[in-house]
XYZ file of C-alpha atoms in Angstrom:
504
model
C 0.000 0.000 0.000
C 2.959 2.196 0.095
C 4.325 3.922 -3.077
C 7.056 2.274 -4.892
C 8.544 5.911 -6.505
C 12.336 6.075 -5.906
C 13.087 9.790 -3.908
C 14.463 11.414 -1.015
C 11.153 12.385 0.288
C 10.869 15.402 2.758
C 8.043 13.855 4.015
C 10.034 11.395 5.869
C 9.139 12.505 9.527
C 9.189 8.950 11.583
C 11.399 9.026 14.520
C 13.606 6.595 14.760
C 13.590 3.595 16.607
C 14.578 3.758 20.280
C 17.620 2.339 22.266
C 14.808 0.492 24.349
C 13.252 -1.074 21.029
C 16.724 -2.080 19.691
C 17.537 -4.295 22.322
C 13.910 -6.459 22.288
C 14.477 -9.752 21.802
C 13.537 -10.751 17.703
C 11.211 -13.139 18.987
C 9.343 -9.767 21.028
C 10.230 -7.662 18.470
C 8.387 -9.821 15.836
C 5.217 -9.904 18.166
C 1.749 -8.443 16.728
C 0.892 -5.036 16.888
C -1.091 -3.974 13.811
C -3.094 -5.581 10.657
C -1.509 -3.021 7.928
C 1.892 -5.450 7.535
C 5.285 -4.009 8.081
C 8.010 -4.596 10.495
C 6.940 -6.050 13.355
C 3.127 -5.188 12.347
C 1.730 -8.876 12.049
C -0.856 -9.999 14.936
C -1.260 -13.325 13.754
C 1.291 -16.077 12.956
C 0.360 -19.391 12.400
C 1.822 -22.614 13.154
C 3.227 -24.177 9.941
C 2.863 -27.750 9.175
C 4.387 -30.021 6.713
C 2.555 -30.308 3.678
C 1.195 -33.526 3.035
C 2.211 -35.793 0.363
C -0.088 -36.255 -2.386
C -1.890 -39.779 -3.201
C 0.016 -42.879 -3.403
C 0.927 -43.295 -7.121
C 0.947 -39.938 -8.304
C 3.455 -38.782 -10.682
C 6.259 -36.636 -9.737
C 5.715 -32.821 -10.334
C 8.365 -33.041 -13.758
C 6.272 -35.945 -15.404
C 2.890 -34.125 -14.422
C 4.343 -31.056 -16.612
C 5.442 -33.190 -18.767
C 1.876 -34.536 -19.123
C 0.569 -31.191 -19.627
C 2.881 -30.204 -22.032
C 1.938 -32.860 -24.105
C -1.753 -32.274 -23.791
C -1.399 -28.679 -24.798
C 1.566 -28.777 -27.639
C -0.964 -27.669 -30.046
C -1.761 -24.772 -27.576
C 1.286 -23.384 -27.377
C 2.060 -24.090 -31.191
C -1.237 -21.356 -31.734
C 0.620 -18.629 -28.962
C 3.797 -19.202 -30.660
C 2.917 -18.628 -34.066
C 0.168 -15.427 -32.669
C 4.162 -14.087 -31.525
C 5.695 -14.452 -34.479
C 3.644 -13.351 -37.009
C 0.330 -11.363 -35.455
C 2.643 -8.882 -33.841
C 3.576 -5.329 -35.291
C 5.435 -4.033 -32.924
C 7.447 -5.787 -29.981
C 5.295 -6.837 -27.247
C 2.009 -6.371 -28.591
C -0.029 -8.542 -31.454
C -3.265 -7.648 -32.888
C -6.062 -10.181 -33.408
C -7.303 -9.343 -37.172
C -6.313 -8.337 -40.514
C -5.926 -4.544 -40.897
C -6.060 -3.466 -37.905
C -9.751 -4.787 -38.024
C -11.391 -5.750 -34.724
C -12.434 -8.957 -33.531
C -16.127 -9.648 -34.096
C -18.310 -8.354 -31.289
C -18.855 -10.705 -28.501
C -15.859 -12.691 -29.488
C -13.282 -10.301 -28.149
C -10.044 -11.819 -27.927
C -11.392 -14.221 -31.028
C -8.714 -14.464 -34.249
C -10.117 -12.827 -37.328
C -11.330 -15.058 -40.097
C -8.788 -13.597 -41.928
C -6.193 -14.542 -39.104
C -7.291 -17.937 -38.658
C -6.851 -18.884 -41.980
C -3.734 -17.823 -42.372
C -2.201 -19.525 -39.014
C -4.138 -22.975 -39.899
C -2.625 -22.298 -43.159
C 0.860 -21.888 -41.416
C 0.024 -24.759 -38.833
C -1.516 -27.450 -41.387
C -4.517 -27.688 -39.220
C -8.110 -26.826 -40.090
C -9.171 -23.478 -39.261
C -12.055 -25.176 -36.394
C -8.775 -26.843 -34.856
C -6.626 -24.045 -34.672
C -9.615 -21.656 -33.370
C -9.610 -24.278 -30.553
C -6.035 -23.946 -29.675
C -6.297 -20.801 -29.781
C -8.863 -20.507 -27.239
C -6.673 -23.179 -25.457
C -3.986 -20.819 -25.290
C -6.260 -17.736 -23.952
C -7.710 -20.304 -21.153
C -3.878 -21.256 -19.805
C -2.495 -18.267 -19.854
C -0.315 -18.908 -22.603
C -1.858 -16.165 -24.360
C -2.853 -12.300 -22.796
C -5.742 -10.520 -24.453
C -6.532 -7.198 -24.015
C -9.741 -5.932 -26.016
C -8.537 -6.568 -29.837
C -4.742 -6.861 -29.012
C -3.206 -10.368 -27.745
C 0.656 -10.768 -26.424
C 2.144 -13.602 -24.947
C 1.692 -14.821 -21.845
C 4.198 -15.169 -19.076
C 3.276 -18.538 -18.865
C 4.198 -19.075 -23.084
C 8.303 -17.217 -21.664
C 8.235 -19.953 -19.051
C 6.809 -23.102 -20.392
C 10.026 -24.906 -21.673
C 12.014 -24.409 -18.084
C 9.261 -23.793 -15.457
C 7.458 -27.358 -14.256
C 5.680 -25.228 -12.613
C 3.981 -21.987 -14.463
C 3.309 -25.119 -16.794
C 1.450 -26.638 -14.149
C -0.420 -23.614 -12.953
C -1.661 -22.964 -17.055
C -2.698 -27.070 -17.116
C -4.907 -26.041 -14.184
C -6.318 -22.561 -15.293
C -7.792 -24.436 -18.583
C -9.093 -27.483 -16.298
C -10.774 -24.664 -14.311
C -12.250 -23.483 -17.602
C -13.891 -27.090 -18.865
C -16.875 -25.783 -19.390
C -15.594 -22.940 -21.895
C -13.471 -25.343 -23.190
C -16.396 -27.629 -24.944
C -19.505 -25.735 -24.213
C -22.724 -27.358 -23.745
C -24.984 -28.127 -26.708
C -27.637 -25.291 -27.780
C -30.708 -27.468 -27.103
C -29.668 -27.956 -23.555
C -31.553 -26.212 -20.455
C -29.656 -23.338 -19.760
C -30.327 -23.561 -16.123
C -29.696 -27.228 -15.706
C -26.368 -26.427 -17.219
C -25.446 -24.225 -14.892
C -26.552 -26.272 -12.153
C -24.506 -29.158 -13.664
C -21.430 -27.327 -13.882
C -21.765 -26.341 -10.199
C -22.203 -30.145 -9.432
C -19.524 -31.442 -11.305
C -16.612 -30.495 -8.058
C -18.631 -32.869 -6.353
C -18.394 -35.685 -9.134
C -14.373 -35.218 -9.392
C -14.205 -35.415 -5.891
C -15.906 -38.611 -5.921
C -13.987 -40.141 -8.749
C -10.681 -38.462 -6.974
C -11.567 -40.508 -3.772
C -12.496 -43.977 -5.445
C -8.834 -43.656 -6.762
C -10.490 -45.642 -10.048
C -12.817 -46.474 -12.232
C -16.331 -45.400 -11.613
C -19.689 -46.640 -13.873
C -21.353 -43.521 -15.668
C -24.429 -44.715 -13.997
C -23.349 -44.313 -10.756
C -22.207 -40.756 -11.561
C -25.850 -39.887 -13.086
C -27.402 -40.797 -9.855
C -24.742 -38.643 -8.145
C -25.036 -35.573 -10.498
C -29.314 -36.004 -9.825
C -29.240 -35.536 -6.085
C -26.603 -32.665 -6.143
C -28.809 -31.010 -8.732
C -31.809 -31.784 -6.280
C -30.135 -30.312 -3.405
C -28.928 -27.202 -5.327
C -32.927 -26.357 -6.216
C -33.619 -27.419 -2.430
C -30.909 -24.793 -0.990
C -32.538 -22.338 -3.407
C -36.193 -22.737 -2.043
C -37.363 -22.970 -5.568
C -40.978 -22.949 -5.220
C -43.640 -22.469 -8.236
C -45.453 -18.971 -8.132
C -49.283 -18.927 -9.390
C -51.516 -21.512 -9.506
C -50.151 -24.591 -10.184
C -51.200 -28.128 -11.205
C -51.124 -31.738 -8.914
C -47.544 -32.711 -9.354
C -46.838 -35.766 -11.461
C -45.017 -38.363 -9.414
C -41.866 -39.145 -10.441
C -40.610 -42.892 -11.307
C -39.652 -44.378 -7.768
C -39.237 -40.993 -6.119
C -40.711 -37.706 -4.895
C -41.336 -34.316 -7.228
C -39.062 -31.571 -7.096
C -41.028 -28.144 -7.702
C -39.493 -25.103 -9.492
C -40.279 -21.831 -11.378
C -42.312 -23.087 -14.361
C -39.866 -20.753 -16.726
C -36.849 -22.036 -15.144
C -36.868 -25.670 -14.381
C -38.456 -28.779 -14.744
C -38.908 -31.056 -12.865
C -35.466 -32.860 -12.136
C -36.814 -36.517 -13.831
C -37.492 -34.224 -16.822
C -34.004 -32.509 -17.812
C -32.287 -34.513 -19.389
C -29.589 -34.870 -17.074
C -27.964 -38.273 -18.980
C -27.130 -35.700 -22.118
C -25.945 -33.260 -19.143
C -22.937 -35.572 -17.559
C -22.359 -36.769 -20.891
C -21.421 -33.470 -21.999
C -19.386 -32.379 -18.945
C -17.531 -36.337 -19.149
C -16.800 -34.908 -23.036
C -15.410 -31.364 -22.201
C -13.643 -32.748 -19.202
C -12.089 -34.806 -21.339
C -11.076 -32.993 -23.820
C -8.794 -30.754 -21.332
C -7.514 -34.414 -20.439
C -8.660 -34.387 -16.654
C -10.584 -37.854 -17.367
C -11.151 -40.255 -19.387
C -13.871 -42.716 -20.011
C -14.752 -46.125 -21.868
C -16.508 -49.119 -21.495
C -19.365 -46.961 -19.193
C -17.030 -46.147 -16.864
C -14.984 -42.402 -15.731
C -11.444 -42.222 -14.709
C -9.207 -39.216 -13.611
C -6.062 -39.004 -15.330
C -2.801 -38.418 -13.017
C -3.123 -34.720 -14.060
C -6.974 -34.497 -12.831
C -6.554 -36.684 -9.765
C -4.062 -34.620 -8.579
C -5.683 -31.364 -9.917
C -8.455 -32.241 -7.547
C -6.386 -33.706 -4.955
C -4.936 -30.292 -4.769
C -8.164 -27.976 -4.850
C -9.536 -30.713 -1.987
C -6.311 -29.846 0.089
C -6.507 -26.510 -0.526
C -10.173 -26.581 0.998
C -8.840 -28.654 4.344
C -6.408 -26.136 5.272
C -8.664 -23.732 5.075
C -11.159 -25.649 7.177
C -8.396 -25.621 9.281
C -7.677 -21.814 9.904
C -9.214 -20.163 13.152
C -11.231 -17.970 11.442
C -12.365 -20.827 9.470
C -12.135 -18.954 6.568
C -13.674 -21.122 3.570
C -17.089 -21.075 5.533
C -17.453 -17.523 5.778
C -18.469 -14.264 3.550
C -15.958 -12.048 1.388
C -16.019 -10.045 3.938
C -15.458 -11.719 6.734
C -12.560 -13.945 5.022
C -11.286 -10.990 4.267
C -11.067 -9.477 7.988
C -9.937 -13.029 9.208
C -7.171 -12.660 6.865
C -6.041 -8.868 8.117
C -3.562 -9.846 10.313
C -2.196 -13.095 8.669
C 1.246 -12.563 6.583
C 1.215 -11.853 2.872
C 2.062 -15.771 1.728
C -0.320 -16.600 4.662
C -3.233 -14.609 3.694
C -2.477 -15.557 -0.340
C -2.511 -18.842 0.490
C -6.294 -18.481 2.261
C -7.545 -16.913 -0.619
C -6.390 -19.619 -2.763
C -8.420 -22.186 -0.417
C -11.186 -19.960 -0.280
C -11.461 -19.255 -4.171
C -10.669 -23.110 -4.777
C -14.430 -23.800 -2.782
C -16.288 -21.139 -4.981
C -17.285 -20.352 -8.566
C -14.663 -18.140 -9.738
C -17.650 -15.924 -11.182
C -18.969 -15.447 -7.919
C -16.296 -15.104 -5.973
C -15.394 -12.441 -7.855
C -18.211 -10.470 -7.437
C -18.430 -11.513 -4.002
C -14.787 -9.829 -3.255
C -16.042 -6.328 -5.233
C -19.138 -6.090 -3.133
C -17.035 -6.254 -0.301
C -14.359 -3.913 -1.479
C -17.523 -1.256 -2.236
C -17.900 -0.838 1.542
C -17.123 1.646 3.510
C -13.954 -0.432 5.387
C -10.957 0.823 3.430
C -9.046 -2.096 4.679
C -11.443 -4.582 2.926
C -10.846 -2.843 -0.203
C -7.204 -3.155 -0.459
C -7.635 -6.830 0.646
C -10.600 -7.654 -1.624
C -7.810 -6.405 -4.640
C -5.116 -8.930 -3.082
C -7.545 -11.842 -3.114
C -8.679 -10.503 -6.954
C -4.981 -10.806 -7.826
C -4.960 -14.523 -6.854
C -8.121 -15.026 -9.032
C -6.302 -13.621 -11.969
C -7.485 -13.438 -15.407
C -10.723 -14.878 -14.654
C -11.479 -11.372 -12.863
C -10.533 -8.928 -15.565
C -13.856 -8.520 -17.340
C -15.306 -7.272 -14.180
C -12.422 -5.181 -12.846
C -12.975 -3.054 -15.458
C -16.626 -2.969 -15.078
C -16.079 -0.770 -11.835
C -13.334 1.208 -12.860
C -15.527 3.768 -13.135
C -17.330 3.713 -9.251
C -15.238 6.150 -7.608
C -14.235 4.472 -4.382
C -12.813 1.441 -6.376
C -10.605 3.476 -9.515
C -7.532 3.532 -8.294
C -7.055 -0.514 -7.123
C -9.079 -1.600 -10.192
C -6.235 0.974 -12.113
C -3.524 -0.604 -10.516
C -4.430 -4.157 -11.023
C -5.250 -3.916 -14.468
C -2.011 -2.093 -14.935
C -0.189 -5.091 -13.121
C -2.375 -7.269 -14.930
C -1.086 -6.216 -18.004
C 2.598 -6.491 -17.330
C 3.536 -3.294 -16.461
C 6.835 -3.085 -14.597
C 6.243 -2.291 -10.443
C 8.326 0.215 -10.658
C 5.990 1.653 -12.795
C 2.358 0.830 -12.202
C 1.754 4.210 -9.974
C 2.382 6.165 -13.287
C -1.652 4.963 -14.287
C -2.858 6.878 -11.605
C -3.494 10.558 -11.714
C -2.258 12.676 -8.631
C -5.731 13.321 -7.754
C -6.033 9.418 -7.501
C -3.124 9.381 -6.267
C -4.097 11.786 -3.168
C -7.478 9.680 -3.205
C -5.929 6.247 -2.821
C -3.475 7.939 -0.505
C -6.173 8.922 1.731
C -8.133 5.912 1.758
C -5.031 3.700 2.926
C -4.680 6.099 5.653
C -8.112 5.859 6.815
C -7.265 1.542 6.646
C -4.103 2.616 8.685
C -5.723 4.947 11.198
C -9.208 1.940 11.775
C -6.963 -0.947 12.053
C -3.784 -0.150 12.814
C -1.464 2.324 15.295
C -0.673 5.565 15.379
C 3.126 5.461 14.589
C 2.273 3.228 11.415
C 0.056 6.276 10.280
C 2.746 8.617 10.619
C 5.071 6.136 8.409
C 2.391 6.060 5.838
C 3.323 9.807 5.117
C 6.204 8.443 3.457
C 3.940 7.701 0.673
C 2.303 10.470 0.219
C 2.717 11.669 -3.612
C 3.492 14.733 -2.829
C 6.651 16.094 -1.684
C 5.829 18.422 1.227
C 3.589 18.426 3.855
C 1.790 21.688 2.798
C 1.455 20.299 -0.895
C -0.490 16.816 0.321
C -3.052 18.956 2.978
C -3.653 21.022 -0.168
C -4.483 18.719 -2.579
C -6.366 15.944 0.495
C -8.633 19.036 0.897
C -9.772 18.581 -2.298
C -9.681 15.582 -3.321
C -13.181 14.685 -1.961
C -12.484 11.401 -0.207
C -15.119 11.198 1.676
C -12.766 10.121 5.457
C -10.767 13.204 4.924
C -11.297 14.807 7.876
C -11.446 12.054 10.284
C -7.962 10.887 8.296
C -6.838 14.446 9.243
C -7.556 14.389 12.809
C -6.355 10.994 13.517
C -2.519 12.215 12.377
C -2.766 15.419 14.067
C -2.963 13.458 17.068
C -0.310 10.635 16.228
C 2.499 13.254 15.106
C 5.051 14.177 17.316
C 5.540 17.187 15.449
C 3.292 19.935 17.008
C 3.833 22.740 14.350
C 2.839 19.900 12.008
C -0.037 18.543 13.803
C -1.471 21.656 13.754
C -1.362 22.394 10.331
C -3.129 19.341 10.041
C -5.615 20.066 12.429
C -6.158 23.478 10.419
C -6.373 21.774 7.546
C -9.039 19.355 8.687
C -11.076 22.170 10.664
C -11.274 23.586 6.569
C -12.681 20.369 5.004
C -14.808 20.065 7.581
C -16.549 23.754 6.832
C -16.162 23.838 3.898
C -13.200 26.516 3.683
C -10.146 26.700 1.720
């Protein structure tokens, strides 16, 4: 939360560190004493333990990569040639043939005109190399950004790093369901409902370790889809007529435009399509009536199920609660710590939701939630771009949806403040103070002058008093009364006397 913008500030005012302090033990001087991070700032540690070794018999990490290098050659083959030949300048390739845009509602989509020519250059048809392209989008092999594509830090990576490769195998697994989507004629609804089932299938095949019979999976995928529509209370509105029992079992109501009833959707076609589209991202396979996991899918899951445990495990218990409250639970843990409880707590949620989950909580009125909500939206990743840049525009949320698009994007930390206007600059300024002044002490307020974008005292209290945030004055009054400084303090006191009437 601190600018990264290499100068001798004159804003540096922190005393320094006493005799007294110098001589604490580490293990005191690494005690708790605020949530905002820093030196000796973290309340919470918690106890490590080893991480447990995956299921017996599955390959090491270097033949899983290997695995998933082999099931997305022709993945990286599309990203490699988009480098090469899509891309006018260095760093940046456009999707289309003169400068033409990809066709609405396809963004990111190759140009006809494109596609021809790279199944052309690839000797594939232009259906198989549209696939591998959207392959390549899904694992992060390939960045888009509106109409313009560049490679992926993933694509730099993938012949030396096991482990970006890894991370891309499981970013497309995530996607299945974009991956093969489900036929037209299908119930929208039920598809959705089947996609939020299927976590619950791969778990199942995950623990069985084996083979499991399609039919067995059917009657698995119908009582998760009948619990789903119980934990919705879907119940008909208007007059409605007798329910028709159902063969061998009891009638599940639902809105007559939404649903019908569960013996009616066709939920055979359903799991055969998810079994298809899982298997074309090579998670599973399945003859002879029966589902397997691959090595790469069992321990895919295996990981997302451990993931979920440790969470389960946290005192705050953080995979059972809100955005919000996950969010204050994680306040006080370290940065790795608190990464790794978003992870777990993303890993038990639709990344859709989640993601709008975190931005309602970042739209509250806790400015500590909002910074957090944007740490927990940079472990979701590309999968939350589409709607950080849908609020880019709400005031409160500009400057973090800024920066992470900027990071996002690749820009260089050194650079990403240089997005932000001063004014949003002032704003975001002010809004980690007034995280800084709820949650944490007054000497780590004082520090946070130190990134102030301006370069005087008198230059920030000018441009805070107009920058419109709307904790200015109680930001104001809480460093008045933390700073040693009394000619200082009472500038700032003066200064939040003005906002507060109105003056200048």
């Amino acid at each position: 939360m601190t600018s990264r913008i290499p100068r001798d500030s004159r804003l540096h005012l922190v005393r320094t560190p006493s005799p007294r302090a110098e001589r604490r033990p580490d293990a005191e001087r690494g005690q708790a004493r605020g949530p905002l991070g820093g030196p000796g700032a973290v309340t919470q540690r918690r106890a490590r333990r080893p991480a447990p070794p995956p299921p017996e018999g599955t390959p090491a990490p270097a033949e899983l990569a290997r695995m998933a290098r082999a099931g997305l050659a022709d993945a990286v083959r599309a990203a490699r040639w988009a480098e090469k030949a899509l891309r006018p300048a260095p760093g940046t390739a456009r999707l289309g043939a003169a400068d033409r845009p990809a066709p609405a509602g396809t963004t990111g989509a190759l140009s006809d005109a494109a596609a021809e020519r790279a199944a052309a250059d690839l000797d594939v048809t232009v259906h198989q190399l549209r696939a591998d392209w959207d392959a390549a989008r899904l694992a992060g092999l390939v960045e888009v950004h509106g109409t313009a594509a560049r490679p992926g830090w993933r694509l730099r990576a993938w012949d030396r790093d096991d482990a970006a490769v890894l991370r891309g195998w499981v970013a497309l697994f995530d996607a299945w369901s974009l991956v093969h989507p489900a036929p037209a004629e299908l119930p929208p609804a039920t598809v959705a409902e089947t996609v939020e089932a299927v976590p619950q299938l791969l778990s199942f095949l995950q623990l069985s370790a084996g083979p499991v019979p399609v039919p067995q999976l059917l009657d698995l995928l119908d009582q998760r889809v009948r619990e789903l529509r119980t934990e919705r209370c879907e119940i008909p509105y208007g007059p409605q007529e007798e329910p028709r029992p159902a063969d061998g079992g009891s009638v599940d109501g639902g809105p007559a435009d939404a649903h019908a009833d569960a013996d009616d959707v066709p939920l055979a076609d359903l799991l055969d399509w998810a079994l298809r589209a899982l298997a074309a991202v090579d998670a599973l396979t399945c003859a002879d009536g029966q589902a397997t996991l691959t090595p790469l899918g069992s321990w895919a899951v295996w990981v997302k199920l451990e993931q979920i445990c440790v969470a389960a495990q946290s005192p705050a218990g953080n995979i059972e609660q809100s955005a919000e409250d996950m969010l204050r639970g994680c306040a006080r843990l370290r940065p790795n710590a608190a990464r790794a409880e978003y992870r777990a707590w993303l890993a038990a949620r639709d990344a859709g939701s989640a993601v709008t989950e975190l931005l309602d909580a970042a739209r509250g009125e806790d400015a500590l939630l909002r910074g957090l909500a944007f740490e927990a939206l940079r472990v979701v990743g590309a999968p939350a771009e589409p709607d950080v840049r849908a609020v880019v525009d709400v005031a409160s949320l500009r400057p973090y949806a800024l920066l992470w698009l900027a990071e996002h994007e690749g820009t260089d930390p050194e650079d990403v403040h240089l997005v932000l206007t001063r004014e949003e600059s002032t704003w975001l300024w002010v809004d980690t103070a007034a995280a800084v002044a709820d949650h944490g002490e007054a000497e780590l307020l004082v520090r946070h002058l130190e990134s102030a974008p301006q370069p005087t005292v008198p230059a920030l209290l000018d441009e805070v008093r107009t920058v419109g945030h709307p904790r200015t004055v109680q930001v104001l009054v809480a460093l008045a009364a933390a700073h040693p400084d009394p000619a200082l303090a009472k500038a700032v006191r003066r200064a939040a006397f003005q906002v507060h009437t109105g003056g200048v």
